Amino acid sequence: MQRVIKTAGVARPARPFYLTLHFQVLAGILLGVALGIVDPSTAQAMKPLGDAFVKVIRMIIAPIVFCTVVAGIGSVGDMRKLGRIGIKALLYFEVVTTFALVIGLVVVKVLQPGAGINATAATLDAKAVQDYASPQKAMHTVDFLLNIIPDTVVNAFAKGEILQVLFIAILFGLALGRIEKGRAIIAGCDAISQAFFGMMEIIMKAAPVGAFGAMAFTIGRFGVKTLVPLAKLMGCVILTSALFVFVVLWLIARAHGINLWKLLVYLKDEFLIVLGTSSSEAALPGLMRKLEELGCTKSVVGLVVPSGYSFNLDGTSIYLTIAAIFVAQATNTHLSLSQEGVLLLVLMLTSKGSAAVTGGGFITLAATLSSLGTVPVAGIALLLGVDRFMSQVRSLTNLAGNAVATLVVARWENELDKEQFSRALNREA
């Protein structure tokens, strides 16, 4: 018997499950895993499929962020309201990422995944981490903040720097709100954003192929066998991320009248895309669109989501804490409580720049260990084989954290249409 969905009071048959995006992406992931196991060399040749899909998504991120932010802020035109949303969002980001760092520290101290490895300078491959540990690649806090200001307007869009585009969009939106003819431009930006979202829907049809290519390469290149020696570390990261999502985020969501499980199910397409590509950026346009469908205003979505991709990296914070302590345990480096506290403080600052550079997680970890000088930087070579798999876990956690953050800030600002939110989450419209 065919299931029927009611949309705007009109009954229509549901699409067959095999035509849904989440099923096709999941099938692509499973086929990629199978090919990676059966024929690793062929699987590695599938890498361009995943790279091409992520590049096409990144191509439209900058214009989507710009148009959404301009339309949202321009229609509001209130600098005080903009500042209030920004301050609340940053306050939320700092508190929640601190929880993520502390939870990661507690779990890794209890489970001790690095104990017994007894890595020494002779057994570590220092050359393997040189690309990540080079000083010029490490971005410090001041550099990160200065990097928000682009050299030119065109350069921000050419490089696809989200925070730089966001900075320009905020100024442009505020300027449009002050001039008489600005309304027409704001309406034009809104229409253009809808066109880009239409492009995204077309691009998403290739998501199963992109997920297949990226997953096939990951399994073919690194292999499931690489997980065995560091299975305890992987389990530690997965357990901590699960605790954060289903305890911390659940409590936050519940306190604000949000059903976390329904929200995660609602975003299942985005989660599967992130799982397949190991990139949370690939899901950014879809996340913004779905949060608007849930009843969040453009101004909140346009501000919180792009900034959250740099400031609210809960999964990355968990990974960095666990990875740093794991390296210390594996190299038999004893850290006092005060040294662990300093480590958390440094990670709290350095993690903010991890999304601004390629291989940001490794670069941030290397920069942090170098600045502390207590844990051997060469120890991160132990993580190279499983970093790609842990990237999937932290990207999934980052996505969940930013979805909840946007809804919470929208609730604080009364910028969430509760009726639309309920209808969308319960699939009534």
CSV table of C-alpha atoms in Angstrom, one decimal:
chain,number,residue,atom,x,y,z
A,1,MET,CA,0.0,0.0,0.0
A,2,GLN,CA,1.4,3.4,-1.1
A,3,ARG,CA,2.1,5.9,1.6
A,4,VAL,CA,0.4,9.3,1.2
A,5,ILE,CA,1.8,12.7,2.2
A,6,LYS,CA,-0.4,15.7,2.8
A,7,THR,CA,1.0,19.0,1.4
A,8,ALA,CA,-1.0,22.2,1.9
A,9,GLY,CA,-4.1,20.1,2.4
A,10,VAL,CA,-3.7,18.2,-0.8
A,11,ALA,CA,-2.9,14.5,-0.7
A,12,ARG,CA,-0.1,13.2,-2.9
A,13,PRO,CA,1.6,9.9,-3.1
A,14,ALA,CA,5.0,9.7,-1.5
A,15,ARG,CA,8.1,9.2,-3.7
A,16,PRO,CA,9.4,5.6,-3.9
A,17,PHE,CA,12.2,5.2,-1.4
A,18,TYR,CA,14.8,4.5,-4.1
A,19,LEU,CA,14.2,7.9,-5.6
A,20,THR,CA,14.9,9.8,-2.4
A,21,LEU,CA,18.2,11.6,-2.1
A,22,HIS,CA,19.2,10.1,1.2
A,23,PHE,CA,18.7,6.5,-0.1
A,24,GLN,CA,20.8,7.3,-3.2
A,25,VAL,CA,23.6,8.9,-1.2
A,26,LEU,CA,23.6,6.0,1.2
A,27,ALA,CA,23.8,3.6,-1.7
A,28,GLY,CA,26.7,5.6,-3.1
A,29,ILE,CA,28.5,5.4,0.2
A,30,LEU,CA,28.0,1.7,0.5
A,31,LEU,CA,29.1,1.0,-3.1
A,32,GLY,CA,32.2,3.2,-2.5
A,33,VAL,CA,33.1,1.1,0.6
A,34,ALA,CA,32.6,-2.1,-1.3
A,35,LEU,CA,34.8,-1.0,-4.2
A,36,GLY,CA,37.5,0.3,-1.8
A,37,ILE,CA,37.7,-3.1,-0.2
A,38,VAL,CA,37.5,-5.2,-3.3
A,39,ASP,CA,39.7,-3.1,-5.7
A,40,PRO,CA,41.7,-0.4,-3.8
A,41,SER,CA,43.6,0.8,-6.9
A,42,THR,CA,40.4,1.4,-8.9
A,43,ALA,CA,38.8,2.9,-5.9
A,44,GLN,CA,41.6,5.5,-5.5
A,45,ALA,CA,41.0,6.5,-9.1
A,46,MET,CA,37.4,7.6,-8.2
A,47,LYS,CA,38.8,10.5,-6.2
A,48,PRO,CA,38.0,13.1,-8.9
A,49,LEU,CA,34.3,12.3,-8.6
A,50,GLY,CA,34.3,13.3,-4.9
A,51,ASP,CA,36.6,16.3,-5.5
A,52,ALA,CA,34.5,17.6,-8.3
A,53,PHE,CA,31.2,17.4,-6.3
A,54,VAL,CA,32.7,19.3,-3.4
A,55,LYS,CA,34.2,21.9,-5.7
A,56,VAL,CA,30.9,22.5,-7.4
A,57,ILE,CA,29.2,23.0,-4.0
A,58,ARG,CA,32.0,25.4,-2.8
A,59,MET,CA,31.4,27.3,-6.1
A,60,ILE,CA,28.0,28.4,-5.0
A,61,ILE,CA,28.6,28.9,-1.2
A,62,ALA,CA,29.9,32.5,-1.5
A,63,PRO,CA,27.0,33.9,-3.6
A,64,ILE,CA,24.5,32.1,-1.5
A,65,VAL,CA,25.9,33.4,1.8
A,66,PHE,CA,26.2,36.9,0.3
A,67,CYS,CA,22.7,37.1,-1.1
A,68,THR,CA,21.1,35.5,1.9
A,69,VAL,CA,22.8,37.9,4.4
A,70,VAL,CA,22.2,41.0,2.3
A,71,ALA,CA,18.5,40.1,1.9
A,72,GLY,CA,18.1,39.4,5.6
A,73,ILE,CA,20.1,42.3,7.0
A,74,GLY,CA,18.9,44.8,4.4
A,75,SER,CA,15.3,44.1,5.2
A,76,VAL,CA,15.9,44.6,8.9
A,77,GLY,CA,18.3,47.5,8.7
A,78,ASP,CA,18.8,47.6,12.4
A,79,MET,CA,22.5,47.8,13.5
A,80,ARG,CA,21.6,47.2,17.1
A,81,LYS,CA,19.6,44.1,16.3
A,82,LEU,CA,22.5,42.8,14.1
A,83,GLY,CA,24.9,43.4,16.9
A,84,ARG,CA,22.6,41.6,19.4
A,85,ILE,CA,22.3,38.5,17.2
A,86,GLY,CA,26.1,38.5,16.7
A,87,ILE,CA,26.9,38.8,20.4
A,88,LYS,CA,24.4,36.1,21.4
A,89,ALA,CA,25.7,33.8,18.7
A,90,LEU,CA,29.4,34.2,19.7
A,91,LEU,CA,28.5,33.8,23.4
A,92,TYR,CA,26.7,30.6,22.6
A,93,PHE,CA,29.6,29.4,20.4
A,94,GLU,CA,32.1,29.9,23.2
A,95,VAL,CA,30.1,28.2,25.9
A,96,VAL,CA,29.2,25.2,23.9
A,97,THR,CA,32.7,24.7,22.3
A,98,THR,CA,34.1,24.9,25.9
A,99,PHE,CA,31.8,22.0,26.9
A,100,ALA,CA,33.0,20.1,23.8
A,101,LEU,CA,36.7,20.6,24.8
A,102,VAL,CA,36.1,19.6,28.4
A,103,ILE,CA,34.1,16.5,27.5
A,104,GLY,CA,36.8,15.4,25.1
A,105,LEU,CA,39.4,15.9,27.9
A,106,VAL,CA,37.4,13.9,30.4
A,107,VAL,CA,36.8,10.9,28.0
A,108,VAL,CA,40.3,10.7,26.7
A,109,LYS,CA,41.7,10.8,30.3
A,110,VAL,CA,39.4,8.0,31.4
A,111,LEU,CA,39.8,5.7,28.4
A,112,GLN,CA,43.4,6.5,27.7
A,113,PRO,CA,43.5,5.3,24.1
A,114,GLY,CA,47.2,6.2,23.7
A,115,ALA,CA,48.4,4.2,26.7
A,116,GLY,CA,50.8,1.4,25.9
A,117,ILE,CA,51.8,2.6,22.4
A,118,ASN,CA,55.2,3.8,23.7
A,119,ALA,CA,56.1,5.8,20.6
A,120,THR,CA,59.6,7.3,20.5
A,121,ALA,CA,61.4,9.7,18.3
A,122,ALA,CA,63.0,6.7,16.5
A,123,THR,CA,59.6,5.2,15.6
A,124,LEU,CA,57.8,8.4,14.7
A,125,ASP,CA,57.8,9.6,11.1
A,126,ALA,CA,58.7,13.3,11.6
A,127,LYS,CA,58.8,14.0,7.8
A,128,ALA,CA,55.2,13.0,7.4
A,129,VAL,CA,54.0,15.9,9.4
A,130,GLN,CA,56.3,18.6,8.0
A,131,ASP,CA,53.6,19.9,5.6
A,132,TYR,CA,51.2,20.4,8.6
A,133,ALA,CA,53.7,21.7,11.1
A,134,SER,CA,55.4,24.3,8.9
A,135,PRO,CA,55.2,27.7,10.7
A,136,GLN,CA,53.9,29.7,7.7
A,137,LYS,CA,50.7,27.5,7.6
A,138,ALA,CA,49.8,28.0,11.2
A,139,MET,CA,47.2,30.7,11.6
A,140,HIS,CA,47.3,32.5,15.0
A,141,THR,CA,44.3,34.4,16.5
A,142,VAL,CA,45.4,37.8,15.3
A,143,ASP,CA,46.1,36.5,11.8
A,144,PHE,CA,42.7,34.8,11.8
A,145,LEU,CA,40.9,38.0,12.8
A,146,LEU,CA,42.8,40.1,10.2
A,147,ASN,CA,42.0,37.5,7.6
A,148,ILE,CA,38.3,38.3,8.0
A,149,ILE,CA,39.0,41.6,6.2
A,150,PRO,CA,39.6,40.8,2.5
A,151,ASP,CA,42.3,42.6,0.4
A,152,THR,CA,39.6,43.3,-2.2
A,153,VAL,CA,35.9,42.6,-2.6
A,154,VAL,CA,36.6,40.4,-5.7
A,155,ASN,CA,39.3,38.5,-3.9
A,156,ALA,CA,36.9,37.3,-1.1
A,157,PHE,CA,34.6,35.8,-3.7
A,158,ALA,CA,37.5,34.4,-5.8
A,159,LYS,CA,39.0,32.6,-2.9
A,160,GLY,CA,35.6,31.6,-1.5
A,161,GLU,CA,36.4,32.8,2.1
A,162,ILE,CA,33.1,32.5,3.9
A,163,LEU,CA,34.0,35.0,6.7
A,164,GLN,CA,35.3,37.5,4.3
A,165,VAL,CA,32.1,37.3,2.2
A,166,LEU,CA,30.0,37.5,5.3
A,167,PHE,CA,31.9,40.7,6.4
A,168,ILE,CA,31.2,42.3,3.0
A,169,ALA,CA,27.6,41.2,3.0
A,170,ILE,CA,26.9,42.7,6.4
A,171,LEU,CA,28.3,46.1,5.4
A,172,PHE,CA,26.5,46.0,2.1
A,173,GLY,CA,23.2,45.0,3.7
A,174,LEU,CA,23.4,47.7,6.3
A,175,ALA,CA,24.2,50.3,3.6
A,176,LEU,CA,21.2,49.2,1.5
A,177,GLY,CA,19.0,49.6,4.5
A,178,ARG,CA,20.0,53.3,4.7
A,179,ILE,CA,19.2,54.3,1.1
A,180,GLU,CA,15.8,54.7,-0.6
A,181,LYS,CA,16.5,52.6,-3.6
A,182,GLY,CA,18.0,49.8,-1.5
A,183,ARG,CA,14.7,47.9,-1.3
A,184,ALA,CA,14.9,47.0,-5.0
A,185,ILE,CA,18.4,45.7,-4.7
A,186,ILE,CA,17.5,43.7,-1.5
A,187,ALA,CA,14.6,42.1,-3.4
A,188,GLY,CA,17.0,41.3,-6.3
A,189,CYS,CA,19.4,39.7,-3.9
A,190,ASP,CA,16.6,37.6,-2.5
A,191,ALA,CA,15.6,36.5,-6.0
A,192,ILE,CA,19.2,35.7,-6.9
A,193,SER,CA,19.6,33.6,-3.7
A,194,GLN,CA,16.5,31.6,-4.7
A,195,ALA,CA,18.1,31.0,-8.1
A,196,PHE,CA,21.3,29.7,-6.5
A,197,PHE,CA,19.3,27.4,-4.2
A,198,GLY,CA,17.7,26.1,-7.4
A,199,MET,CA,21.2,25.5,-8.8
A,200,MET,CA,22.0,23.6,-5.6
A,201,GLU,CA,19.0,21.3,-6.1
A,202,ILE,CA,20.3,20.5,-9.5
A,203,ILE,CA,23.8,19.9,-8.2
A,204,MET,CA,22.5,17.7,-5.4
A,205,LYS,CA,21.4,15.1,-8.0
A,206,ALA,CA,25.1,14.3,-8.4
A,207,ALA,CA,25.5,13.9,-4.6
A,208,PRO,CA,25.3,10.0,-4.8
A,209,VAL,CA,28.2,10.0,-7.4
A,210,GLY,CA,30.2,12.4,-5.3
A,211,ALA,CA,29.7,10.4,-2.1
A,212,PHE,CA,30.6,7.2,-4.0
A,213,GLY,CA,33.9,8.7,-5.3
A,214,ALA,CA,35.0,10.3,-2.0
A,215,MET,CA,34.2,7.1,0.0
A,216,ALA,CA,35.8,4.8,-2.5
A,217,PHE,CA,39.0,6.8,-2.4
A,218,THR,CA,39.0,7.0,1.4
A,219,ILE,CA,38.7,3.2,1.8
A,220,GLY,CA,40.9,2.4,-1.1
A,221,ARG,CA,43.7,4.8,0.0
A,222,PHE,CA,43.7,4.2,3.7
A,223,GLY,CA,41.9,0.9,4.0
A,224,VAL,CA,39.8,-0.4,6.9
A,225,LYS,CA,42.9,-2.2,8.2
A,226,THR,CA,44.4,1.1,9.2
A,227,LEU,CA,41.6,1.5,11.8
A,228,VAL,CA,42.6,-1.6,13.7
A,229,PRO,CA,45.7,-0.3,15.5
A,230,LEU,CA,44.0,2.9,16.4
A,231,ALA,CA,40.5,1.4,17.0
A,232,LYS,CA,40.5,2.6,20.6
A,233,LEU,CA,41.2,6.2,19.5
A,234,MET,CA,38.5,6.1,16.9
A,235,GLY,CA,36.0,4.7,19.5
A,236,CYS,CA,37.0,7.4,21.9
A,237,VAL,CA,36.3,10.2,19.3
A,238,ILE,CA,33.0,8.5,18.2
A,239,LEU,CA,31.9,8.0,21.9
A,240,THR,CA,32.7,11.6,22.8
A,241,SER,CA,30.9,13.0,19.8
A,242,ALA,CA,27.9,10.9,20.5
A,243,LEU,CA,27.8,12.1,24.1
A,244,PHE,CA,28.1,15.7,23.0
A,245,VAL,CA,25.3,15.4,20.5
A,246,PHE,CA,22.9,13.2,22.4
A,247,VAL,CA,23.5,14.7,25.9
A,248,VAL,CA,24.7,18.3,25.6
A,249,LEU,CA,22.9,19.3,22.4
A,250,TRP,CA,19.8,17.3,23.5
A,251,LEU,CA,19.6,19.2,26.7
A,252,ILE,CA,20.1,22.5,24.9
A,253,ALA,CA,17.5,21.6,22.3
A,254,ARG,CA,15.0,20.4,24.9
A,255,ALA,CA,15.4,23.6,26.9
A,256,HIS,CA,14.3,25.5,23.8
A,257,GLY,CA,11.4,23.3,22.8
A,258,ILE,CA,13.3,21.6,19.9
A,259,ASN,CA,13.0,17.8,19.3
A,260,LEU,CA,16.6,17.0,18.5
A,261,TRP,CA,15.9,13.6,17.0
A,262,LYS,CA,13.3,15.0,14.6
A,263,LEU,CA,15.8,17.7,13.7
A,264,LEU,CA,18.5,15.2,12.9
A,265,VAL,CA,16.1,13.1,10.8
A,266,TYR,CA,15.0,16.3,9.0
A,267,LEU,CA,18.7,17.0,8.0
A,268,LYS,CA,19.4,13.4,7.1
A,269,ASP,CA,20.4,14.3,3.5
A,270,GLU,CA,23.0,16.8,4.7
A,271,PHE,CA,24.4,14.3,7.2
A,272,LEU,CA,24.8,11.6,4.5
A,273,ILE,CA,26.5,14.1,2.2
A,274,VAL,CA,28.9,15.0,5.0
A,275,LEU,CA,29.5,11.3,5.7
A,276,GLY,CA,30.3,10.6,2.1
A,277,THR,CA,32.5,13.6,1.4
A,278,SER,CA,34.1,14.2,4.8
A,279,SER,CA,33.3,17.9,4.3
A,280,SER,CA,30.8,19.9,6.3
A,281,GLU,CA,31.1,22.7,3.7
A,282,ALA,CA,29.3,20.4,1.2
A,283,ALA,CA,26.2,20.6,3.3
A,284,LEU,CA,26.3,24.3,4.1
A,285,PRO,CA,23.9,25.5,1.3
A,286,GLY,CA,21.4,22.7,2.1
A,287,LEU,CA,21.6,23.5,5.8
A,288,MET,CA,20.8,27.2,5.2
A,289,ARG,CA,17.9,26.3,3.0
A,290,LYS,CA,16.4,23.8,5.4
A,291,LEU,CA,16.8,26.2,8.4
A,292,GLU,CA,14.8,28.8,6.5
A,293,GLU,CA,12.2,26.2,5.8
A,294,LEU,CA,12.0,25.5,9.5
A,295,GLY,CA,11.0,29.1,10.1
A,296,CYS,CA,14.3,30.9,10.9
A,297,THR,CA,14.6,34.3,9.4
A,298,LYS,CA,17.2,35.1,6.7
A,299,SER,CA,19.0,37.5,9.0
A,300,VAL,CA,19.6,34.8,11.7
A,301,VAL,CA,20.4,32.0,9.2
A,302,GLY,CA,22.7,34.3,7.2
A,303,LEU,CA,24.7,35.4,10.3
A,304,VAL,CA,24.8,32.3,12.5
A,305,VAL,CA,25.4,29.5,10.0
A,306,PRO,CA,28.4,31.0,8.1
A,307,SER,CA,30.0,32.3,11.3
A,308,GLY,CA,29.3,29.0,13.0
A,309,TYR,CA,31.4,27.3,10.4
A,310,SER,CA,34.5,29.1,11.8
A,311,PHE,CA,33.5,29.7,15.5
A,312,ASN,CA,31.3,26.8,16.4
A,313,LEU,CA,33.3,23.7,15.5
A,314,ASP,CA,32.2,21.4,18.3
A,315,GLY,CA,33.4,18.2,16.5
A,316,THR,CA,36.7,19.8,15.7
A,317,SER,CA,37.2,20.9,19.3
A,318,ILE,CA,36.5,17.4,20.6
A,319,TYR,CA,38.9,15.9,18.0
A,320,LEU,CA,41.7,18.4,18.8
A,321,THR,CA,41.5,17.7,22.6
A,322,ILE,CA,41.5,13.9,22.2
A,323,ALA,CA,44.2,14.0,19.6
A,324,ALA,CA,46.5,16.2,21.7
A,325,ILE,CA,46.1,14.1,24.8
A,326,PHE,CA,46.4,10.9,22.8
A,327,VAL,CA,49.8,12.0,21.4
A,328,ALA,CA,50.9,12.8,24.9
A,329,GLN,CA,49.8,9.3,26.2
A,330,ALA,CA,51.3,7.5,23.1
A,331,THR,CA,54.7,9.3,23.7
A,332,ASN,CA,54.6,8.8,27.4
A,333,THR,CA,54.6,12.6,28.0
A,334,HIS,CA,53.1,13.4,31.4
A,335,LEU,CA,50.9,16.5,31.5
A,336,SER,CA,50.0,18.2,34.9
A,337,LEU,CA,46.5,19.6,35.5
A,338,SER,CA,47.8,23.1,34.9
A,339,GLN,CA,49.4,22.1,31.6
A,340,GLU,CA,46.1,20.4,30.5
A,341,GLY,CA,44.3,23.6,31.4
A,342,VAL,CA,46.7,25.7,29.3
A,343,LEU,CA,46.2,23.2,26.5
A,344,LEU,CA,42.4,23.7,26.6
A,345,LEU,CA,42.8,27.5,26.6
A,346,VAL,CA,45.2,27.4,23.6
A,347,LEU,CA,42.9,25.0,21.7
A,348,MET,CA,39.9,27.3,22.4
A,349,LEU,CA,41.7,30.1,20.5
A,350,THR,CA,43.5,28.2,17.8
A,351,SER,CA,40.5,26.1,16.8
A,352,LYS,CA,38.8,29.2,15.6
A,353,GLY,CA,41.1,29.3,12.6
A,354,SER,CA,41.0,25.7,11.7
A,355,ALA,CA,38.3,26.1,9.1
A,356,ALA,CA,40.2,28.9,7.3
A,357,VAL,CA,43.0,26.7,5.9
A,358,THR,CA,43.2,23.3,4.1
A,359,GLY,CA,44.0,20.5,6.4
A,360,GLY,CA,43.0,22.8,9.2
A,361,GLY,CA,42.6,20.2,11.9
A,362,PHE,CA,46.1,18.9,11.5
A,363,ILE,CA,47.6,22.4,11.1
A,364,THR,CA,45.9,23.6,14.2
A,365,LEU,CA,47.0,20.6,16.2
A,366,ALA,CA,50.6,21.0,15.1
A,367,ALA,CA,50.5,24.7,15.8
A,368,THR,CA,49.1,24.1,19.3
A,369,LEU,CA,51.7,21.4,20.2
A,370,SER,CA,54.5,23.6,18.8
A,371,SER,CA,53.5,26.6,20.9
A,372,LEU,CA,53.2,24.5,24.1
A,373,GLY,CA,56.5,22.6,23.6
A,374,THR,CA,55.5,19.9,26.0
A,375,VAL,CA,54.2,17.3,23.6
A,376,PRO,CA,56.3,16.2,20.6
A,377,VAL,CA,54.8,17.5,17.4
A,378,ALA,CA,56.0,14.5,15.5
A,379,GLY,CA,53.5,12.4,17.5
A,380,ILE,CA,50.7,13.5,15.2
A,381,ALA,CA,52.2,11.2,12.6
A,382,LEU,CA,50.3,8.5,14.5
A,383,LEU,CA,47.0,10.0,13.4
A,384,LEU,CA,47.7,10.2,9.7
A,385,GLY,CA,46.1,6.9,8.9
A,386,VAL,CA,42.8,7.5,10.6
A,387,ASP,CA,42.5,11.3,10.2
A,388,ARG,CA,40.2,11.0,7.2
A,389,PHE,CA,37.8,8.7,9.1
A,390,MET,CA,37.8,11.0,12.1
A,391,SER,CA,37.2,13.9,9.8
A,392,GLN,CA,33.8,12.4,9.0
A,393,VAL,CA,32.9,12.2,12.7
A,394,ARG,CA,33.9,15.7,13.5
A,395,SER,CA,32.2,17.1,10.4
A,396,LEU,CA,28.9,15.4,11.4
A,397,THR,CA,29.2,16.8,14.9
A,398,ASN,CA,29.9,20.3,13.5
A,399,LEU,CA,26.8,20.1,11.3
A,400,ALA,CA,24.6,19.1,14.2
A,401,GLY,CA,26.1,21.8,16.5
A,402,ASN,CA,25.5,24.6,13.9
A,403,ALA,CA,21.9,23.5,13.2
A,404,VAL,CA,21.0,23.6,16.9
A,405,ALA,CA,22.9,26.9,17.4
A,406,THR,CA,21.0,28.6,14.7
A,407,LEU,CA,17.6,27.5,16.0
A,408,VAL,CA,18.6,28.5,19.6
A,409,VAL,CA,19.6,32.0,18.6
A,410,ALA,CA,16.5,32.3,16.5
A,411,ARG,CA,14.4,31.4,19.6
A,412,TRP,CA,16.3,33.9,21.7
A,413,GLU,CA,15.5,36.7,19.1
A,414,ASN,CA,11.9,35.6,18.5
A,415,GLU,CA,13.0,35.1,14.9
A,416,LEU,CA,11.6,31.5,14.6
A,417,ASP,CA,8.1,30.9,13.2
A,418,LYS,CA,6.9,28.2,15.7
A,419,GLU,CA,4.0,27.1,13.6
A,420,GLN,CA,6.1,26.7,10.5
A,421,PHE,CA,8.8,25.0,12.5
A,422,SER,CA,6.3,22.5,13.9
A,423,ARG,CA,4.8,21.8,10.5
A,424,ALA,CA,8.1,21.4,8.7
A,425,LEU,CA,9.6,19.1,11.5
A,426,ASN,CA,6.5,16.9,11.5
A,427,ARG,CA,6.4,16.8,7.7
A,428,GLU,CA,2.9,18.4,7.6
A,429,ALA,CA,4.0,20.8,4.9
